Each structure stands twice: as C-alpha cells, then as structure tokens.
Amino acid sequence: QSALTQPASVSGSPGQSITISCTGTSSDIGGNNYVSWYQQNPGKAPRLMIYEVSNRPSGVSDRFSGSKSGSTASLTISGLQAEDEADYYCTSYISSSSHYVVFGGGTKLTVL
Amino acid sequence: EVQLVESGGGLVEPGGSLRLSCAASGFIFDTQSMNWVRRAPGKGLEWVSYISSGSSYIFYADSVKGRFTISRDNAKTSLYLQMNSLRPEDTAMYYCAKNRLPGVHEAFDIWGQGTMVTVSS
C-alpha cells in the first residue's frame, strides 16, 4: 500500500493561487473518482475539503477546487488567505482483492 | 451537534495491548460506516481500518492486519479498536472518522479530536 505522492511544501502570497498535486497510479487515482482532500491545522482534527475529485462539502469556501487528470489529482486554492496555512492531504480508494484507502504524504502550505 | 469523541489512549510497552473507544452522537450511528485513521509524530495521515454499519464488512491496512481488531456497538453508538502486539511504530494520534456515505470508498466527513497512543519501554 504505497502512499500517494504529494510535494512536501508549497507556498504563496495572500491573494495568489496555488495548486497541490497528488500523484498515484492506475490502481488508485487513475482507476476511480473517489479522491478526497483534507486540511489539518496543528493540534486539530482533519477537515474534509473536497470529495469525489471536485465536490465541496457544505461550508467549504469556493476558493477550494479539485480536479483530476489521469493518475494525478490536484487541489487548487485561489485568493490565498492567511487562514489557509495548514497541512493538506489527498486520499484515494483502492479496489483490489483487499479494499483499502491510501493517503498522500501531506503538503505543508505556507502563506507568505 | 455531530460529534465523535475518542478515548483509551496512553503509554504502553512494546508487545502490549490497548483498546480505543469512540463515542458518537448527533447522527444515526447504525446507518453509517466508520474508520480509524492515525498520524504518527512528524508523519502524515494513515488509514488504519474500516467497518460497515452492520459490521458485515471489515478492512485493515496491511501494517495492522492480524494485530488490530475494529468493532462497533450500535446500541451504545460506539466504535472500538483493539490493538494487540503493539510496536513503537504504532505510536500515533488515533482518530475515528465517519464516512460521508456508507462505503469504504467514501470520504471522511466527520472526525474526532483524536487519542494519543505511545508505544515505548
């Protein structure tokens, strides 16, 4: 169960847009649309930001958007705000003889 | 208010056992599938285990298979994780998390605040 690949860190200035990539394989991201993204602040529980590649739960700002191309999913945050500084994780479902879920290694977003 | 509250964490020696609990409230527990997810210090999130609403389907990550057992008591609206043969690499904050809709493929829409497990001699 190899983790999905995310950049360790990204940064941007307030008002800018940033994109976090999440690369997998045809067995996970490339094989289904059950990709989700989570935001985690220090000492806090993770928060669902995007589900099924591009859907936002109620209460999540429309500045957050998700997409997928092949085996790579992406989270884009537009109009960066200081409060967006956090760790972000992607995850995908893997259907095989043993059903499971795999997370990316996480990306630290710094708002400069 | 929808809420998940974990308990049962603590310090345990390698090879020891621990049972985590997660008390759910604010939603119809017996219709929802649940999970345990952990985060080791300085590392990322790792999915640990899944259980369907009626306990018919149970899945584990390879890293805990054969050592951990997930279970639930719908009458008590509680989720459990029995952890045996604990190793130092099991040291982590353990979160219970609800699936947005029933199914192991579904996103985790509600999370608890976590309970810390430390495996050390």
mmCIF file of C-alpha atoms in Angstrom:
data_model
loop_
_atom_site.group_PDB
_atom_site.id
_atom_site.type_symbol
_atom_site.label_atom_id
_atom_site.label_comp_id
_atom_site.label_asym_id
_atom_site.label_seq_id
_atom_site.Cartn_x
_atom_site.Cartn_y
_atom_site.Cartn_z
ATOM 1 C CA GLN A 1 0.000 0.000 0.000
ATOM 2 C CA SER A 2 2.278 2.809 -1.264
ATOM 3 C CA ALA A 3 1.351 6.340 -0.295
ATOM 4 C CA LEU A 4 0.254 8.821 -2.932
ATOM 5 C CA THR A 5 2.932 11.380 -3.846
ATOM 6 C CA GLN A 6 2.496 14.997 -2.805
ATOM 7 C CA PRO A 7 5.043 17.838 -2.692
ATOM 8 C CA ALA A 8 6.346 18.303 0.839
ATOM 9 C CA SER A 9 5.661 22.004 0.763
ATOM 10 C CA VAL A 10 4.156 24.801 -1.303
ATOM 11 C CA SER A 11 3.910 28.498 -0.615
ATOM 12 C CA GLY A 12 2.144 31.563 -1.912
ATOM 13 C CA SER A 13 1.341 35.142 -1.064
ATOM 14 C CA PRO A 14 -2.077 36.366 0.014
ATOM 15 C CA GLY A 15 -4.398 36.700 -2.949
ATOM 16 C CA GLN A 16 -2.430 34.334 -5.140
ATOM 17 C CA SER A 17 -3.478 30.861 -6.289
ATOM 18 C CA ILE A 18 -1.618 27.657 -5.550
ATOM 19 C CA THR A 19 -2.036 24.084 -6.691
ATOM 20 C CA ILE A 20 -1.112 20.950 -4.768
ATOM 21 C CA SER A 21 -0.621 17.809 -6.821
ATOM 22 C CA CYS A 22 -1.254 14.234 -5.747
ATOM 23 C CA THR A 23 0.162 11.503 -7.955
ATOM 24 C CA GLY A 24 -0.869 7.891 -7.833
ATOM 25 C CA THR A 25 -1.309 5.010 -10.227
ATOM 26 C CA SER A 26 -3.969 3.369 -12.349
ATOM 27 C CA SER A 27 -4.844 1.261 -9.289
ATOM 28 C CA ASP A 28 -5.901 4.228 -7.208
ATOM 29 C CA ILE A 29 -6.398 7.776 -8.542
ATOM 30 C CA GLY A 30 -6.360 6.648 -12.142
ATOM 31 C CA GLY A 31 -8.874 3.901 -11.512
ATOM 32 C CA ASN A 32 -11.747 5.696 -9.778
ATOM 33 C CA ASN A 33 -13.156 9.090 -8.823
ATOM 34 C CA TYR A 34 -13.013 8.569 -5.056
ATOM 35 C CA VAL A 35 -10.332 11.161 -4.436
ATOM 36 C CA SER A 36 -10.705 13.489 -1.474
ATOM 37 C CA TRP A 37 -8.685 16.272 0.158
ATOM 38 C CA TYR A 38 -8.284 17.169 3.829
ATOM 39 C CA GLN A 39 -6.959 20.219 5.642
ATOM 40 C CA GLN A 40 -5.280 19.803 9.012
ATOM 41 C CA ASN A 41 -4.129 22.577 11.324
ATOM 42 C CA PRO A 42 -1.649 21.846 14.138
ATOM 43 C CA GLY A 43 -3.314 20.061 17.021
ATOM 44 C CA LYS A 44 -6.634 19.875 15.215
ATOM 45 C CA ALA A 45 -8.604 17.132 13.552
ATOM 46 C CA PRO A 46 -8.511 16.899 9.755
ATOM 47 C CA ARG A 47 -11.315 18.621 7.839
ATOM 48 C CA LEU A 48 -12.841 17.378 4.592
ATOM 49 C CA MET A 49 -12.363 19.976 1.834
ATOM 50 C CA ILE A 50 -13.069 18.072 -1.395
ATOM 51 C CA TYR A 51 -14.686 14.692 -2.099
ATOM 52 C CA GLU A 52 -15.106 12.657 -5.282
ATOM 53 C CA VAL A 53 -12.380 14.656 -7.053
ATOM 54 C CA SER A 54 -14.132 18.016 -7.266
ATOM 55 C CA ASN A 55 -17.091 18.273 -4.891
ATOM 56 C CA ARG A 56 -17.103 20.681 -1.958
ATOM 57 C CA PRO A 57 -18.940 19.844 1.267
ATOM 58 C CA SER A 58 -21.301 22.434 2.644
ATOM 59 C CA GLY A 59 -19.392 25.160 4.437
ATOM 60 C CA VAL A 60 -16.158 24.894 2.441
ATOM 61 C CA SER A 61 -15.193 28.063 0.614
ATOM 62 C CA ASP A 62 -15.498 28.050 -3.188
ATOM 63 C CA ARG A 63 -11.869 29.202 -3.246
ATOM 64 C CA PHE A 64 -11.054 25.493 -2.915
ATOM 65 C CA SER A 65 -11.403 23.359 -6.034
ATOM 66 C CA GLY A 66 -10.305 19.890 -7.096
ATOM 67 C CA SER A 67 -9.577 18.192 -10.377
ATOM 68 C CA LYS A 68 -8.015 15.062 -11.814
ATOM 69 C CA SER A 69 -6.100 14.127 -14.946
ATOM 70 C CA GLY A 70 -5.107 10.525 -15.393
ATOM 71 C CA SER A 71 -3.434 9.366 -12.201
ATOM 72 C CA THR A 72 -2.812 12.836 -10.805
ATOM 73 C CA ALA A 73 -5.292 14.781 -8.714
ATOM 74 C CA SER A 74 -4.939 18.450 -7.836
ATOM 75 C CA LEU A 75 -6.214 20.826 -5.189
ATOM 76 C CA THR A 76 -6.273 24.497 -6.133
ATOM 77 C CA ILE A 77 -6.724 27.282 -3.615
ATOM 78 C CA SER A 78 -7.439 30.668 -5.108
ATOM 79 C CA GLY A 79 -7.291 34.035 -3.352
ATOM 80 C CA LEU A 80 -4.939 32.671 -0.703
ATOM 81 C CA GLN A 81 -5.650 33.795 2.843
ATOM 82 C CA ALA A 82 -3.521 33.506 5.973
ATOM 83 C CA GLU A 83 -6.056 31.088 7.448
ATOM 84 C CA ASP A 84 -5.365 28.630 4.614
ATOM 85 C CA GLU A 85 -1.929 27.865 6.051
ATOM 86 C CA ALA A 86 -2.138 24.211 7.071
ATOM 87 C CA ASP A 87 -1.209 20.671 6.042
ATOM 88 C CA TYR A 88 -3.171 19.216 3.141
ATOM 89 C CA TYR A 89 -3.657 15.526 2.403
ATOM 90 C CA CYS A 90 -5.106 13.736 -0.591
ATOM 91 C CA THR A 91 -6.572 10.269 -0.390
ATOM 92 C CA SER A 92 -7.870 7.679 -2.810
ATOM 93 C CA TYR A 93 -9.756 4.442 -2.617
ATOM 94 C CA ILE A 94 -8.077 1.337 -3.987
ATOM 95 C CA SER A 95 -10.212 -1.549 -5.135
ATOM 96 C CA SER A 96 -8.369 -4.813 -5.150
ATOM 97 C CA SER A 97 -8.614 -8.207 -3.520
ATOM 98 C CA SER A 98 -8.266 -6.258 -0.268
ATOM 99 C CA HIS A 99 -10.205 -2.994 -0.205
ATOM 100 C CA TYR A 100 -8.343 -0.111 1.317
ATOM 101 C CA VAL A 101 -7.711 3.601 1.387
ATOM 102 C CA VAL A 102 -4.367 5.309 0.797
ATOM 103 C CA PHE A 103 -3.296 8.820 1.830
ATOM 104 C CA GLY A 104 -0.726 11.097 0.303
ATOM 105 C CA GLY A 105 2.264 12.081 2.383
ATOM 106 C CA GLY A 106 0.887 15.551 3.019
ATOM 107 C CA THR A 107 1.803 19.057 1.839
ATOM 108 C CA LYS A 108 2.601 21.964 4.129
ATOM 109 C CA LEU A 109 1.096 25.174 2.719
ATOM 110 C CA THR A 110 2.795 28.355 3.856
ATOM 111 C CA VAL A 111 1.129 31.703 3.219
ATOM 112 C CA LEU A 112 3.953 34.209 2.936
ATOM 113 C CA GLU B 1 -24.273 18.563 17.111
ATOM 114 C CA VAL B 2 -22.499 15.801 15.244
ATOM 115 C CA GLN B 3 -19.608 14.633 17.405
ATOM 116 C CA LEU B 4 -17.029 11.882 17.742
ATOM 117 C CA VAL B 5 -15.040 11.589 20.975
ATOM 118 C CA GLU B 6 -12.132 9.176 21.248
ATOM 119 C CA SER B 7 -10.695 7.764 24.461
ATOM 120 C CA GLY B 8 -8.441 4.977 25.683
ATOM 121 C CA GLY B 9 -5.059 6.172 24.509
ATOM 122 C CA GLY B 10 -1.977 6.119 26.682
ATOM 123 C CA LEU B 11 1.523 4.785 27.187
ATOM 124 C CA VAL B 12 2.062 1.066 26.626
ATOM 125 C CA GLU B 13 5.151 -1.112 26.346
ATOM 126 C CA PRO B 14 6.053 -2.866 23.097
ATOM 127 C CA GLY B 15 4.080 -6.088 22.793
ATOM 128 C CA GLY B 16 1.299 -4.709 24.943
ATOM 129 C CA SER B 17 -2.363 -4.100 24.207
ATOM 130 C CA LEU B 18 -4.729 -1.154 24.268
ATOM 131 C CA ARG B 19 -8.397 -0.660 23.431
ATOM 132 C CA LEU B 20 -9.538 2.615 21.927
ATOM 133 C CA SER B 21 -13.136 3.804 22.025
ATOM 134 C CA CYS B 22 -15.023 6.398 20.010
ATOM 135 C CA ALA B 23 -18.361 7.707 21.253
ATOM 136 C CA ALA B 24 -20.635 9.045 18.524
ATOM 137 C CA SER B 25 -23.529 11.467 18.840
ATOM 138 C CA GLY B 26 -25.665 13.737 16.699
ATOM 139 C CA PHE B 27 -26.277 11.315 13.829
ATOM 140 C CA ILE B 28 -27.848 7.920 13.219
ATOM 141 C CA PHE B 29 -24.830 5.805 14.093
ATOM 142 C CA ASP B 30 -26.162 2.426 12.982
ATOM 143 C CA THR B 31 -26.575 3.587 9.371
ATOM 144 C CA GLN B 32 -23.039 4.920 8.974
ATOM 145 C CA SER B 33 -19.737 3.197 8.238
ATOM 146 C CA MET B 34 -16.738 4.177 10.368
ATOM 147 C CA ASN B 35 -12.966 4.189 10.278
ATOM 148 C CA TRP B 36 -9.817 4.605 12.327
ATOM 149 C CA VAL B 37 -7.090 6.844 10.917
ATOM 150 C CA ARG B 38 -3.773 7.637 12.602
ATOM 151 C CA ARG B 39 -0.992 10.189 12.358
ATOM 152 C CA ALA B 40 2.441 9.351 13.716
ATOM 153 C CA PRO B 41 4.566 12.220 15.075
ATOM 154 C CA GLY B 42 6.187 14.087 12.209
ATOM 155 C CA LYS B 43 4.449 11.941 9.625
ATOM 156 C CA GLY B 44 1.282 12.002 7.545
ATOM 157 C CA LEU B 45 -2.142 10.504 7.930
ATOM 158 C CA GLU B 46 -2.567 6.747 7.551
ATOM 159 C CA TRP B 47 -5.855 4.890 7.178
ATOM 160 C CA VAL B 48 -5.999 2.004 9.662
ATOM 161 C CA SER B 49 -9.340 0.224 9.429
ATOM 162 C CA TYR B 50 -12.960 0.348 8.204
ATOM 163 C CA ILE B 51 -16.185 -1.205 9.460
ATOM 164 C CA SER B 52 -19.568 -1.113 7.740
ATOM 165 C CA SER B 53 -22.729 -0.052 9.526
ATOM 166 C CA GLY B 54 -23.743 -3.591 10.413
ATOM 167 C CA SER B 55 -20.186 -4.912 10.851
ATOM 168 C CA SER B 56 -20.532 -7.150 7.784
ATOM 169 C CA TYR B 57 -17.547 -5.624 6.020
ATOM 170 C CA ILE B 58 -14.242 -5.005 7.796
ATOM 171 C CA PHE B 59 -10.955 -3.990 6.183
ATOM 172 C CA TYR B 60 -7.485 -3.259 7.547
ATOM 173 C CA ALA B 61 -4.279 -1.643 6.376
ATOM 174 C CA ASP B 62 -1.502 -4.193 5.867
ATOM 175 C CA SER B 63 0.511 -2.529 8.637
ATOM 176 C CA VAL B 64 -2.021 -3.559 11.321
ATOM 177 C CA LYS B 65 -3.635 -6.675 9.847
ATOM 178 C CA GLY B 66 -3.596 -9.559 12.316
ATOM 179 C CA ARG B 67 -2.822 -7.275 15.281
ATOM 180 C CA PHE B 68 -5.706 -4.787 15.390
ATOM 181 C CA THR B 69 -9.432 -5.528 15.526
ATOM 182 C CA ILE B 70 -12.134 -2.983 14.742
ATOM 183 C CA SER B 71 -15.625 -3.414 16.170
ATOM 184 C CA ARG B 72 -18.731 -1.407 16.994
ATOM 185 C CA ASP B 73 -21.709 -1.486 19.317
ATOM 186 C CA ASN B 74 -24.611 0.243 17.587
ATOM 187 C CA ALA B 75 -26.742 0.136 20.739
ATOM 188 C CA LYS B 76 -24.048 2.158 22.521
ATOM 189 C CA THR B 77 -23.243 4.267 19.394
ATOM 190 C CA SER B 78 -19.607 3.415 19.899
ATOM 191 C CA LEU B 79 -16.665 2.335 17.769
ATOM 192 C CA TYR B 80 -13.680 0.405 19.095
ATOM 193 C CA LEU B 81 -10.140 -0.529 18.109
ATOM 194 C CA GLN B 82 -8.468 -3.396 19.954
ATOM 195 C CA MET B 83 -4.729 -3.087 19.439
ATOM 196 C CA ASN B 84 -2.517 -6.066 20.310
ATOM 197 C CA SER B 85 1.192 -6.777 19.826
ATOM 198 C CA LEU B 86 1.856 -3.065 19.755
ATOM 199 C CA ARG B 87 5.077 -1.787 18.209
ATOM 200 C CA PRO B 88 6.916 1.536 18.584
ATOM 201 C CA GLU B 89 5.843 2.400 15.032
ATOM 202 C CA ASP B 90 2.205 2.283 16.165
ATOM 203 C CA THR B 91 2.856 5.439 18.186
ATOM 204 C CA ALA B 92 0.403 7.983 16.794
ATOM 205 C CA MET B 93 -2.659 10.104 17.317
ATOM 206 C CA TYR B 94 -5.621 7.882 16.519
ATOM 207 C CA TYR B 95 -8.751 9.441 15.031
ATOM 208 C CA CYS B 96 -12.142 7.901 14.442
ATOM 209 C CA ALA B 97 -13.787 9.170 11.290
ATOM 210 C CA LYS B 98 -17.224 8.753 9.737
ATOM 211 C CA ASN B 99 -17.723 8.107 6.021
ATOM 212 C CA ARG B 100 -19.760 10.754 4.222
ATOM 213 C CA LEU B 101 -21.973 7.978 2.865
ATOM 214 C CA PRO B 102 -21.805 4.260 3.693
ATOM 215 C CA GLY B 103 -18.871 2.623 1.919
ATOM 216 C CA VAL B 104 -15.114 2.202 2.311
ATOM 217 C CA HIS B 105 -14.581 4.310 -0.814
ATOM 218 C CA GLU B 106 -16.374 7.307 0.663
ATOM 219 C CA ALA B 107 -14.650 10.385 2.077
ATOM 220 C CA PHE B 108 -14.343 11.008 5.824
ATOM 221 C CA ASP B 109 -16.679 13.889 6.646
ATOM 222 C CA ILE B 110 -16.652 13.878 10.465
ATOM 223 C CA TRP B 111 -13.544 13.386 12.611
ATOM 224 C CA GLY B 112 -12.924 13.151 16.313
ATOM 225 C CA GLN B 113 -10.192 15.122 18.078
ATOM 226 C CA GLY B 114 -8.047 12.031 18.493
ATOM 227 C CA THR B 115 -6.482 9.996 21.291
ATOM 228 C CA MET B 116 -2.720 9.591 21.599
ATOM 229 C CA VAL B 117 -1.089 6.174 21.749
ATOM 230 C CA THR B 118 2.573 5.923 22.722
ATOM 231 C CA VAL B 119 4.373 2.592 22.487
ATOM 232 C CA SER B 120 7.642 2.753 24.382
ATOM 233 C CA SER B 121 9.576 0.946 27.072
#
